[in-house]
CSV table of C-alpha atoms in Angstrom, one decimal:
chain,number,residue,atom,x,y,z
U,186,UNK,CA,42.3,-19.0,-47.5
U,187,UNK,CA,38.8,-20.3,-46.0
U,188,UNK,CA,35.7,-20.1,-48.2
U,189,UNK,CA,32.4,-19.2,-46.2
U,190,UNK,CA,29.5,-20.6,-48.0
U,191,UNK,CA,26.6,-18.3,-46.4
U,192,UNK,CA,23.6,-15.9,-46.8
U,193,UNK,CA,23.9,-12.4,-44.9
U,194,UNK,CA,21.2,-13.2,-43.0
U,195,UNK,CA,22.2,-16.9,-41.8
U,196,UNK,CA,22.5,-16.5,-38.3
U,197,UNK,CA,25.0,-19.5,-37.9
U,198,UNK,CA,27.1,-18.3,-40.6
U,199,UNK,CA,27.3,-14.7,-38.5
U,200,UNK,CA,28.0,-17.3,-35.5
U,201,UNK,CA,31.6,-18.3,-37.4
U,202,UNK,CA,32.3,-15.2,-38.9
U,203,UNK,CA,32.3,-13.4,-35.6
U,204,UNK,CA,34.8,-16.5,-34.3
U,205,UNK,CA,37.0,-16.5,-37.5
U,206,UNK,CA,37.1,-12.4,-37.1
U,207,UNK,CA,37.7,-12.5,-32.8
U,208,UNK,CA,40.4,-15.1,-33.9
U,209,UNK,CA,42.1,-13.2,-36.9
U,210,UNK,CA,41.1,-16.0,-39.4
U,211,UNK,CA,40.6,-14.8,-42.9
U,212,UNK,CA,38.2,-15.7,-45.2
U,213,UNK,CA,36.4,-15.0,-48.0
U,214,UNK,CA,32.4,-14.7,-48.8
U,215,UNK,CA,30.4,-17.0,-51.3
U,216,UNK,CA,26.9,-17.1,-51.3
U,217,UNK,CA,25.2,-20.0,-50.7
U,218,UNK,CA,21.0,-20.5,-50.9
U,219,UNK,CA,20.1,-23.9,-49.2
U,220,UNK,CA,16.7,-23.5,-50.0
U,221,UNK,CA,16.9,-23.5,-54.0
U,222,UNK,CA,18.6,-26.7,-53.9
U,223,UNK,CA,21.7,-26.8,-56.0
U,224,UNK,CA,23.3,-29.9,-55.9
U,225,UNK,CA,26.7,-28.8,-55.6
U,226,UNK,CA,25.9,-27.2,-52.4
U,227,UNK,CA,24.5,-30.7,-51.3
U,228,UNK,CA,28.1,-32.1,-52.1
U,229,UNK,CA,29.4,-29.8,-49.6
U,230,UNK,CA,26.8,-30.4,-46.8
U,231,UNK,CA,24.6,-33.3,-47.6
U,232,UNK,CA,22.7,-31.5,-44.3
U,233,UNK,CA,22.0,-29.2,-46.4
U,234,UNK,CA,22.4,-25.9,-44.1
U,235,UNK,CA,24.7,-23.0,-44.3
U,236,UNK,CA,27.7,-22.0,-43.4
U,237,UNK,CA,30.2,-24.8,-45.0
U,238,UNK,CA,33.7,-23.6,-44.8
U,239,UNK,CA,36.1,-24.7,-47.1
U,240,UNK,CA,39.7,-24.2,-47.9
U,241,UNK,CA,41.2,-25.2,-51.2
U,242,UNK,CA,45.0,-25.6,-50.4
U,243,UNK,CA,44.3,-28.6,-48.0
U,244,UNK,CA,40.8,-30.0,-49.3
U,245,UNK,CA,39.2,-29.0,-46.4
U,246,UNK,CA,35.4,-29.0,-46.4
U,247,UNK,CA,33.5,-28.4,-43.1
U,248,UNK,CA,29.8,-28.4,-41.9
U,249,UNK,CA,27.9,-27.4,-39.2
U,250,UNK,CA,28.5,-24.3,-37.3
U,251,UNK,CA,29.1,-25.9,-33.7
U,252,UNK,CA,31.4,-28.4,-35.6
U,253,UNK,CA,33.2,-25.2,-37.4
U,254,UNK,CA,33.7,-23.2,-34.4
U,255,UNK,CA,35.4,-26.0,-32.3
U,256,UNK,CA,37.8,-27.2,-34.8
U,257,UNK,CA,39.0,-23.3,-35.2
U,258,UNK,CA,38.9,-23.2,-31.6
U,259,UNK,CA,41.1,-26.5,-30.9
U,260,UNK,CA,43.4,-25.4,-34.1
U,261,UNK,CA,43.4,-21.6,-33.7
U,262,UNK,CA,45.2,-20.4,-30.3
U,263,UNK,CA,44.7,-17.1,-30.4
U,264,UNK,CA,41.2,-15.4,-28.6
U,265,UNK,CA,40.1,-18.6,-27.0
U,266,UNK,CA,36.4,-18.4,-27.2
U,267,UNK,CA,35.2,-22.4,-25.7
U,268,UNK,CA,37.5,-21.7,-22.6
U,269,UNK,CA,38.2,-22.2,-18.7
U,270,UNK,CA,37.3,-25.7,-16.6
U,271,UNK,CA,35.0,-28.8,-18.4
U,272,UNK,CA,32.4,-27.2,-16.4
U,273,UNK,CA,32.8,-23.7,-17.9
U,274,UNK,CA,32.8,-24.9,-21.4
U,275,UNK,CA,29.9,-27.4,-20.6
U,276,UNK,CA,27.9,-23.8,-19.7
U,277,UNK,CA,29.2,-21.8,-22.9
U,278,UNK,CA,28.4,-24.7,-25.0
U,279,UNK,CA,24.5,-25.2,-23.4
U,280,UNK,CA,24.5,-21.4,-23.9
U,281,UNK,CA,25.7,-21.3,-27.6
U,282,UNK,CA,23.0,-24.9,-28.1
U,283,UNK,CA,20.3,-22.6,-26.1
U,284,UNK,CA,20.6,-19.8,-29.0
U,285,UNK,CA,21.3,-22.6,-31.8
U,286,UNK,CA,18.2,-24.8,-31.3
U,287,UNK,CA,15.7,-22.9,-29.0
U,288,UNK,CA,15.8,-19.3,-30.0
U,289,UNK,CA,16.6,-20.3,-33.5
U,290,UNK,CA,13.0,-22.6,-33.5
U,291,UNK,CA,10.8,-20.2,-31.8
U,292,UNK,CA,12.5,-17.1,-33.2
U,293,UNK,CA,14.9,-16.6,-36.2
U,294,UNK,CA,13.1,-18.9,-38.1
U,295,UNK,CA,9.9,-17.7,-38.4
U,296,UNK,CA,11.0,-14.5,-38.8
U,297,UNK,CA,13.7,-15.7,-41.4
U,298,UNK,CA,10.2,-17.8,-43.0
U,299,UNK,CA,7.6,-14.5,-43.0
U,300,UNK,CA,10.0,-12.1,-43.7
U,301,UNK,CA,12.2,-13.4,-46.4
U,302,UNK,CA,11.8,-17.0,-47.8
U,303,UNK,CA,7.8,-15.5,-48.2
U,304,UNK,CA,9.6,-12.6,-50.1
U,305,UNK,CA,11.8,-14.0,-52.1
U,306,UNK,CA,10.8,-17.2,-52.5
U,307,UNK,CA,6.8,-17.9,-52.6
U,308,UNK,CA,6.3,-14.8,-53.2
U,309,UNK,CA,3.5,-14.3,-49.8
U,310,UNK,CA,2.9,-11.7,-47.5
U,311,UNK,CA,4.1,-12.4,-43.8
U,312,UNK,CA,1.7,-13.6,-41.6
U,313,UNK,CA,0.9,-11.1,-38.4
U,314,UNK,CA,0.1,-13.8,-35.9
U,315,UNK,CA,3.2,-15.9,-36.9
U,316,UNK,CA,5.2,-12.4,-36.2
U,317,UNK,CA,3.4,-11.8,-33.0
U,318,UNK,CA,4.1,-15.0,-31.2
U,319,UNK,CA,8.0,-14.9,-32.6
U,320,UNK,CA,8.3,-11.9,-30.9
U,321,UNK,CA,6.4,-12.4,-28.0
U,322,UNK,CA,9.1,-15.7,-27.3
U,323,UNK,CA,12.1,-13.2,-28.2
U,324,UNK,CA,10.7,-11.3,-25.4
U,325,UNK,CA,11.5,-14.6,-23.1
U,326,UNK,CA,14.7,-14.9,-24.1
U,327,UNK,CA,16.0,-11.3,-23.7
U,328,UNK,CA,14.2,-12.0,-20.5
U,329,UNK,CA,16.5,-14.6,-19.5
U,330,UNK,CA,19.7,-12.4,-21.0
U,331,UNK,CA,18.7,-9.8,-18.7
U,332,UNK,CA,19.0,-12.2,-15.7
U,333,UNK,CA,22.3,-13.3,-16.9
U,334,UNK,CA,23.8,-9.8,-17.2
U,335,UNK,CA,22.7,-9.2,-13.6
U,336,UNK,CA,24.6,-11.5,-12.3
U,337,UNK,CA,27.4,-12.0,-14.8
U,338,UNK,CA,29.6,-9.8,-16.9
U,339,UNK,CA,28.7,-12.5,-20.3
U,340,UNK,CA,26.2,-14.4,-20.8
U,341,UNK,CA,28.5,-17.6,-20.1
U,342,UNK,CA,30.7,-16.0,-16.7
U,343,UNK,CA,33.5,-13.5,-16.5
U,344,UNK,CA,34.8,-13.5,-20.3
U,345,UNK,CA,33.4,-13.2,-23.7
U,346,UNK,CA,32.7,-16.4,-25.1
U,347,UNK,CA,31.0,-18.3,-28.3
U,348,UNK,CA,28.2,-18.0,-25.8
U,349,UNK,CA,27.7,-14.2,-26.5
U,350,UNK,CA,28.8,-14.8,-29.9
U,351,UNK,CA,25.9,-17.3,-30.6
U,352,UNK,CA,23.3,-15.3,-29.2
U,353,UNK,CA,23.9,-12.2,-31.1
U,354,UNK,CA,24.3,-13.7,-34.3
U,355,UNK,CA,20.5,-15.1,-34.1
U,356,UNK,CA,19.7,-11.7,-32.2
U,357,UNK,CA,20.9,-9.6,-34.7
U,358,UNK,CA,19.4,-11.5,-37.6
U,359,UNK,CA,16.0,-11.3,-35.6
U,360,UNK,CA,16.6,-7.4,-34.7
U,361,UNK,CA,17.3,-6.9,-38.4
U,362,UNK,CA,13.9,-9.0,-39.7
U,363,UNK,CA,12.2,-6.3,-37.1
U,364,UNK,CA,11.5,-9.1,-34.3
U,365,UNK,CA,12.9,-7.6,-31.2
U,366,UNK,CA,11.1,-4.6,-28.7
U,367,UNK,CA,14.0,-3.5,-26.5
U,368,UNK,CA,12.4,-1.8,-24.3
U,369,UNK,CA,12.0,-2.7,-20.7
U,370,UNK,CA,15.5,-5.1,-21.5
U,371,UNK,CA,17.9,-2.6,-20.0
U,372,UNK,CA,20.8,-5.3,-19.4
U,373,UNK,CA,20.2,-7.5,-22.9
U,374,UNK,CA,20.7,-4.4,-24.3
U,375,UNK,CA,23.7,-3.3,-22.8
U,376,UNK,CA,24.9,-6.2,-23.9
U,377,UNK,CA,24.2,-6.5,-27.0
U,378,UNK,CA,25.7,-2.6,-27.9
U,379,UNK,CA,28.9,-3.9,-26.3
U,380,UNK,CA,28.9,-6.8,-28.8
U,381,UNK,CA,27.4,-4.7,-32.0
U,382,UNK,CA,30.9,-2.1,-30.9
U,383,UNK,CA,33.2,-4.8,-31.7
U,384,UNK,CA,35.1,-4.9,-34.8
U,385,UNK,CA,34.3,-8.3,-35.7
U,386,UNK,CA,30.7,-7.1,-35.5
U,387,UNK,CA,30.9,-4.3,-38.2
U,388,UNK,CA,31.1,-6.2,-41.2
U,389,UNK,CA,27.6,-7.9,-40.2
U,390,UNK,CA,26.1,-4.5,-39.8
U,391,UNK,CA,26.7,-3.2,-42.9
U,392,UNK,CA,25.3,-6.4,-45.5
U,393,UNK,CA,21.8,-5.9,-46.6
U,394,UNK,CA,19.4,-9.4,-47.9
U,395,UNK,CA,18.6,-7.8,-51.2
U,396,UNK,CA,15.1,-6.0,-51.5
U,397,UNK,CA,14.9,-6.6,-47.4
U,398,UNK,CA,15.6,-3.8,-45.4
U,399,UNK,CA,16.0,-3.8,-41.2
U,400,UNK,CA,14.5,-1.1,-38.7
U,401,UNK,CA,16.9,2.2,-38.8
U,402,UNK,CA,18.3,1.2,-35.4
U,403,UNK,CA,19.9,-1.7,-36.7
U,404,UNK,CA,23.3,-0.9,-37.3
U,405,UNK,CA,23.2,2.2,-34.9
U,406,UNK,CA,25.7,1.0,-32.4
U,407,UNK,CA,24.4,3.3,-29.9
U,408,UNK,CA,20.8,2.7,-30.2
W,279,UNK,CA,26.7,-40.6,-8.3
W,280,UNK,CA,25.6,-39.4,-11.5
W,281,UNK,CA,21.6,-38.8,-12.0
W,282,UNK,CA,20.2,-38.6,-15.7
W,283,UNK,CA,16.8,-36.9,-16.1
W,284,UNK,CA,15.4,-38.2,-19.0
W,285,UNK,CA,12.4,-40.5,-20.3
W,286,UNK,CA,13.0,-44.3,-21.8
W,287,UNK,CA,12.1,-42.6,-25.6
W,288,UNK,CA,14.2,-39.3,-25.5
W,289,UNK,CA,16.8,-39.5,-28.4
W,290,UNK,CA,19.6,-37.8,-26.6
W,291,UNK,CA,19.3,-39.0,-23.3
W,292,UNK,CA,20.5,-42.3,-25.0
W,293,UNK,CA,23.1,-40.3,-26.8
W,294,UNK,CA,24.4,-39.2,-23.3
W,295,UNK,CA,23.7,-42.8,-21.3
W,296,UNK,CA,25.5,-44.6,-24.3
W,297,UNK,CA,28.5,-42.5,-24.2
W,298,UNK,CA,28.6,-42.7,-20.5
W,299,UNK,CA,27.9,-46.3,-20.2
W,300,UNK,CA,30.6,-47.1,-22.8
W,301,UNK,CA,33.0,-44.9,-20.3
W,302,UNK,CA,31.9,-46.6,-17.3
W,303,UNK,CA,30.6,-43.8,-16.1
W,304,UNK,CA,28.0,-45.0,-13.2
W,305,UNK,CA,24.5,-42.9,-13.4
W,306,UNK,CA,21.2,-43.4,-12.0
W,307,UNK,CA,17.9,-42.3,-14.3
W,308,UNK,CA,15.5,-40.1,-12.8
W,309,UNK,CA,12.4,-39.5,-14.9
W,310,UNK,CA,11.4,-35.8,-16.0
W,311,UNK,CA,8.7,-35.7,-19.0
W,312,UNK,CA,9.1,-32.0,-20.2
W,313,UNK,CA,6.3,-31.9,-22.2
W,314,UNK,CA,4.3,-31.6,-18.6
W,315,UNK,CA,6.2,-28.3,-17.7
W,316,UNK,CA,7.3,-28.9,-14.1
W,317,UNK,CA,8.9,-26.1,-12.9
W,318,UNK,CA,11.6,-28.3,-10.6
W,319,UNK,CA,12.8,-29.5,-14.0
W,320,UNK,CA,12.6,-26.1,-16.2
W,321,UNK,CA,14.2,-24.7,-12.7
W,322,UNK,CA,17.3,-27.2,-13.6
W,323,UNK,CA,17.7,-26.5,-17.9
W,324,UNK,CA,15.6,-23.3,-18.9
W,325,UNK,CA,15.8,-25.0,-22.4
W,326,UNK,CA,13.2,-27.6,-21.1
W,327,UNK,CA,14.8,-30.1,-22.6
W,328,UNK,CA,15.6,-33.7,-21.5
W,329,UNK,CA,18.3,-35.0,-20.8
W,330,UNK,CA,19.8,-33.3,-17.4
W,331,UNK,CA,22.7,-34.7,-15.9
W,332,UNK,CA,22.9,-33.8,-11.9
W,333,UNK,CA,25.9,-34.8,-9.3
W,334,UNK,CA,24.7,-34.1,-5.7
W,335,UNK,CA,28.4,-34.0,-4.1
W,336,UNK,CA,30.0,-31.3,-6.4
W,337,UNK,CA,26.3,-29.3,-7.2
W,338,UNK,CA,26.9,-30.1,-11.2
W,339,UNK,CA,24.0,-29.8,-13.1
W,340,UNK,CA,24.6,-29.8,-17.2
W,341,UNK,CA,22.3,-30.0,-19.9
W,342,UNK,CA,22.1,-30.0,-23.7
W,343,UNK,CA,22.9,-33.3,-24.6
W,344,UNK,CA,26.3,-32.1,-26.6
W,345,UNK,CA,27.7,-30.1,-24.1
W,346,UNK,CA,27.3,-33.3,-21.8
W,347,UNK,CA,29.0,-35.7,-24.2
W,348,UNK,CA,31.6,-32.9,-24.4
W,349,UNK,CA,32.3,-32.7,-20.9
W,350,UNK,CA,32.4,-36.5,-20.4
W,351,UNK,CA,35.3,-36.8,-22.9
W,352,UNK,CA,36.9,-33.6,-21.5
W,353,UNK,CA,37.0,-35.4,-18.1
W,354,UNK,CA,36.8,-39.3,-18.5
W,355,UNK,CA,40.1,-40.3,-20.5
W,356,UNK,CA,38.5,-43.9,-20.9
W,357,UNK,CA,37.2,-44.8,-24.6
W,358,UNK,CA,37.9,-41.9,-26.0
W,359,UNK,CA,34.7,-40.6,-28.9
W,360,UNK,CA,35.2,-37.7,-29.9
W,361,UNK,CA,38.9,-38.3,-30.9
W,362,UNK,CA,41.7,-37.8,-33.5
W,363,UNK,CA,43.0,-34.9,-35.5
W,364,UNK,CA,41.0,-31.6,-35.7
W,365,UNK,CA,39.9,-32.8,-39.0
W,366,UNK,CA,38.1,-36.2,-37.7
W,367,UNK,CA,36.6,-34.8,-34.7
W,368,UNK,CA,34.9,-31.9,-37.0
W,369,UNK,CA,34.0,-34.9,-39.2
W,370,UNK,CA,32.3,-36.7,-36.1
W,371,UNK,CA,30.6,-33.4,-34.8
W,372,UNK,CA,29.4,-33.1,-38.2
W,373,UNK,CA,27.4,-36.2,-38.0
W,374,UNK,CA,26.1,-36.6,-34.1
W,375,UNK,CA,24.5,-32.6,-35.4
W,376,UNK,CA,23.3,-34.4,-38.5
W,377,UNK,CA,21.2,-37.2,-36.2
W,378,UNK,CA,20.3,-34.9,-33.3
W,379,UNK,CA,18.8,-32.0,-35.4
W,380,UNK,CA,18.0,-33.0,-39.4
W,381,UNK,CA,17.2,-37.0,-38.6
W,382,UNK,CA,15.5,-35.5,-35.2
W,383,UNK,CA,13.5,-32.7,-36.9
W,384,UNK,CA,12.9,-35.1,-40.1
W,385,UNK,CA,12.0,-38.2,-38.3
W,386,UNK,CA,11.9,-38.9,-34.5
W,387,UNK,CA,10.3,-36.0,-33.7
W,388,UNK,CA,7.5,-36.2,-35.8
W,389,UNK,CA,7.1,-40.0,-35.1
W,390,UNK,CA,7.1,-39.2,-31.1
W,391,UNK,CA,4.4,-36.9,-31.6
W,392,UNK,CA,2.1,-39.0,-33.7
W,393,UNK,CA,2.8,-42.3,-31.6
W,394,UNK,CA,4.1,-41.3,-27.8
W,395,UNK,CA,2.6,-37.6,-27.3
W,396,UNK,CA,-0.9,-38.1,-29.1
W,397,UNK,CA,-1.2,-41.6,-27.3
W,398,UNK,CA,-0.3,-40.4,-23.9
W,399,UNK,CA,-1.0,-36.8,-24.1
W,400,UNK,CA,-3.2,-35.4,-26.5
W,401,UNK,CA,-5.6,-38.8,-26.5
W,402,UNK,CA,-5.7,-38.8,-30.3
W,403,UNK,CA,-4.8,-41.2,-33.2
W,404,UNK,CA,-1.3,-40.8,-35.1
W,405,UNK,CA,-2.2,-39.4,-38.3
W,406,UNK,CA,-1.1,-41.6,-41.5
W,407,UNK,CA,0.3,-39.2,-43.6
W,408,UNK,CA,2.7,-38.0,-40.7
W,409,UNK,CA,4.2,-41.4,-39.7
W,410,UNK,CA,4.7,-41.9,-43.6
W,411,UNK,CA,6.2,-39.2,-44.5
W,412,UNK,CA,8.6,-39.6,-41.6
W,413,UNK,CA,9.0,-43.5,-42.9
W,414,UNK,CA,10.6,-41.6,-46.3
W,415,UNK,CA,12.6,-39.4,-44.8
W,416,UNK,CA,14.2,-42.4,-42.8
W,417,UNK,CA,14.5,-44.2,-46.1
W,418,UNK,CA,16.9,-41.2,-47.4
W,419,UNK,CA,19.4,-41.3,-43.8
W,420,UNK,CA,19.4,-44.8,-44.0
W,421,UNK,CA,20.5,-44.7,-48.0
W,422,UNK,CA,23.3,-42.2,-46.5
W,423,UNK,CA,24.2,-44.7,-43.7
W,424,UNK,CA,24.5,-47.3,-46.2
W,425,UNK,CA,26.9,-44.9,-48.0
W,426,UNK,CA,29.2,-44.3,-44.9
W,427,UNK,CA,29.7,-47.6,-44.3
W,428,UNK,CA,30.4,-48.5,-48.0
W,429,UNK,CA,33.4,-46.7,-47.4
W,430,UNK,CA,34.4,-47.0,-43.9
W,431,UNK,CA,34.5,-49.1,-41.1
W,432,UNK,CA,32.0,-46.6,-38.7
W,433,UNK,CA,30.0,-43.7,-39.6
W,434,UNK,CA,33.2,-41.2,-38.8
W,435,UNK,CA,35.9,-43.4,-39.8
W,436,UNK,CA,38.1,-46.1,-38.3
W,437,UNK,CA,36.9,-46.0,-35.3
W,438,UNK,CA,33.9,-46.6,-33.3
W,439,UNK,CA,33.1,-43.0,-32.3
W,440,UNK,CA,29.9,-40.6,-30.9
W,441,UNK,CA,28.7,-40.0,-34.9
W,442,UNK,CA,27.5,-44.1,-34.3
W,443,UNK,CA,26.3,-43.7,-31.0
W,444,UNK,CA,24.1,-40.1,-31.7
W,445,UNK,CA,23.0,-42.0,-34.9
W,446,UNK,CA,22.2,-45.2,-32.8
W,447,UNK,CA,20.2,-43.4,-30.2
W,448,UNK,CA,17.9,-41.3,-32.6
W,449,UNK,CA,17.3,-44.7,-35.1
W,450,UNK,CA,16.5,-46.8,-31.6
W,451,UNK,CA,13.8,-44.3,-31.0
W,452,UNK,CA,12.5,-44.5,-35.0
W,453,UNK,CA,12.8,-48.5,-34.3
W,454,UNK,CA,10.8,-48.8,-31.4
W,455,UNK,CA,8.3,-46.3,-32.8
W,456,UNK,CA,7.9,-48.9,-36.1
W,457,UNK,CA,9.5,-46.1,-38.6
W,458,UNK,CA,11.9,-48.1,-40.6
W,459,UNK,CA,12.1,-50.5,-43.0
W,460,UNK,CA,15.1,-52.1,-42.8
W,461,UNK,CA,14.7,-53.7,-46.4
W,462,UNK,CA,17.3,-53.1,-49.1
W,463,UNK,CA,19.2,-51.3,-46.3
W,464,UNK,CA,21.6,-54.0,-45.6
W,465,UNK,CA,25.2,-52.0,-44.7
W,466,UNK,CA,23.0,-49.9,-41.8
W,467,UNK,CA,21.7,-53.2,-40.6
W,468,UNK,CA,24.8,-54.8,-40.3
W,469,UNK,CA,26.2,-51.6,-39.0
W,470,UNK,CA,23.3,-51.2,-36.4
W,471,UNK,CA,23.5,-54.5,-35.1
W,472,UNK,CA,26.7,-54.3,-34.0
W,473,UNK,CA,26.5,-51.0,-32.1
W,474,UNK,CA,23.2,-52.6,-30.9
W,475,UNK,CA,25.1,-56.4,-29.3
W,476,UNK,CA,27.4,-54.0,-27.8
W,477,UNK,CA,27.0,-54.1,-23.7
W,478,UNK,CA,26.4,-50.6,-23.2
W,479,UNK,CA,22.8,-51.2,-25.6
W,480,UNK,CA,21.6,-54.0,-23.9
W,481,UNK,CA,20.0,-51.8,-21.0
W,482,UNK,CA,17.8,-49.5,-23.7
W,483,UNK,CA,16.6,-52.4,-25.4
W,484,UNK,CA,14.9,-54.1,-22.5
W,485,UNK,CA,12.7,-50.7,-21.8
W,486,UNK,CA,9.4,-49.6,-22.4
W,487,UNK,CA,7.8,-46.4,-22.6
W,488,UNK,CA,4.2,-47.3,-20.9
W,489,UNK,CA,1.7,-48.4,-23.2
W,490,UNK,CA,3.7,-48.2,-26.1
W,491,UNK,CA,5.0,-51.1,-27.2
W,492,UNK,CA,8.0,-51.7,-30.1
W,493,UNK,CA,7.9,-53.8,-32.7
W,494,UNK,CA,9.0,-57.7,-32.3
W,495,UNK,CA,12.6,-57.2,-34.2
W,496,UNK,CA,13.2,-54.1,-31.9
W,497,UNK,CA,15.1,-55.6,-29.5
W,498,UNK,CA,16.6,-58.4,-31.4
W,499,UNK,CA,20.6,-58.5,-31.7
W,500,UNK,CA,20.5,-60.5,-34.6
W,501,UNK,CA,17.0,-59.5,-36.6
């Protein structure tokens, strides 16, 4: 059984849960809080970051979430999510990086910074102009979603991919820290209810980060 | 013909040339500097982000510096680096994500802004406290390099792989910038100049970025 060291709201652990759940690979949920330190999460991960997945039977300890998804996806047939020709995958993979890095940077972390670590952890109010310009660049990137969906069924081509996958674990960490106006994104919406209807989705939907609490259209799968 | 968009100080562009060169994959560099916001070059990665690889004859444009080094070993059989069982080629992920987003984040970045942008950009001086703290944080990867190699041949393992070669390219950068000290870090020396005598170095060594000139041991195979 594989061990997902996590916080609800890490948007890369969401990123290999959704995989592990579209693939039908158990797992079970420990929690995991990079930022008070513990040194025995610094075993796992000298990097430091969530998720590590581990199993016990074989010793196997992994890190990073790109590294995660590809060895399920080269040892787990089933739902291939990194598929098609080199050039496919190269465009998933830039997708899934795109989400990872740049709308991670400009987005999920200042949210995840104001809105929680300034909660729970220094004890701060958020700051409005920080907020502001996150979700002023979230508005870029549902920008470019919507110009995806015009001309594609998923963000990465024909088929569901770790491309969609990627960007709607940051999105719905950012949706549920109150970072994200849909309106006027018709087609990054669409999109995103089709995701939030998937099974693998529901589990997400349902956690809650403690004293933090998301918008009421969060988990509405219709909203 | 391959073209690489990139500028002589950009981490992952030498990821990406490294891996290509020790391929013999043939390329030609084309210069993009991001940080001046041309549209021709936001037009080809809407991430902004150097490098680009482009093939005229086929129309292949990729970017994120990953997905590249993905798609190279997907289609060049030669010199395999991201190989072995699932296990090691998680293991290797692990690290090239370790040097291309903590050392980047902790380290080049911050030294690239103090000494390349603020020089050739922003017409200011690097600010002390910046390059040092960037100096200890390179203290603390090398320490872990020195670890790695205490116990095995290359950073992933037995073999020679894209872990040394993402680690290379980001430390090359922090070389020629004048942010390490090398002393009492004698296993990543060793282990640095070897990657660095190897052919497919020789060509980053012998470049400058402008003005911007790297200290005397930089380029040294043997210092």
């Amino acid at each position: 059984m594989w061990h997902i060291y996590q916080f609800p709201l890490c948007p890369f652990s969401r990123k290999v849960r959704l995989l592990m759940a579209e693939k039908g690979i158990a797992y079970e949920l420990q929690t995991a809080r990079p930022w008070e330190g513990e040194d025995r999460f610094f075993a796992m991960n000298p990097a430091g970051r969530t998720p590590v997945v581990h199993e016990t039977e074989r010793a196997i300890t992994l890190s990073d979430s790109r590294a995660i998804c590809e060895y399920f996806e080269e040892t787990v047939d089933r739902n291939p999510l990194i598929s098609g020709t080199a050039q496919q995958r190269a465009e998933i993979r830039r997708l899934v990086a795109m989400f990872d890095e740049n709308f991670y940077a400009a987005v999920t972390e200042p949210l995840l910074h104001e809105r929680m670590k300034k909660r729970l952890v220094l004890r701060q109010s958020p700051d409005a102009k920080m907020l502001r310009e996150a979700m002023k660049l979230a508005h870029d990137y549902l920008d470019y979603i919507d110009y995806l969906i015009d001309n594609r069924p998923w963000l990465a081509g024909a088929t569901i991919t770790l491309a969609d996958f990627a960007a709607a674990a940051q999105i719905s960490v950012a949706d549920y820290l109150g970072g994200l106006d849909w309106s006027s994104h018709e087609q990054a919406r669409a999109w995103y209810m089709w995701i939030k209807s998937r099974p693998s989705f529901r589990p997400l939907l349902s956690e809650r980060m403690e004293v933090i609490q998301p918008p009421s259209h969060y988990a509405e799968v219709d909203a």
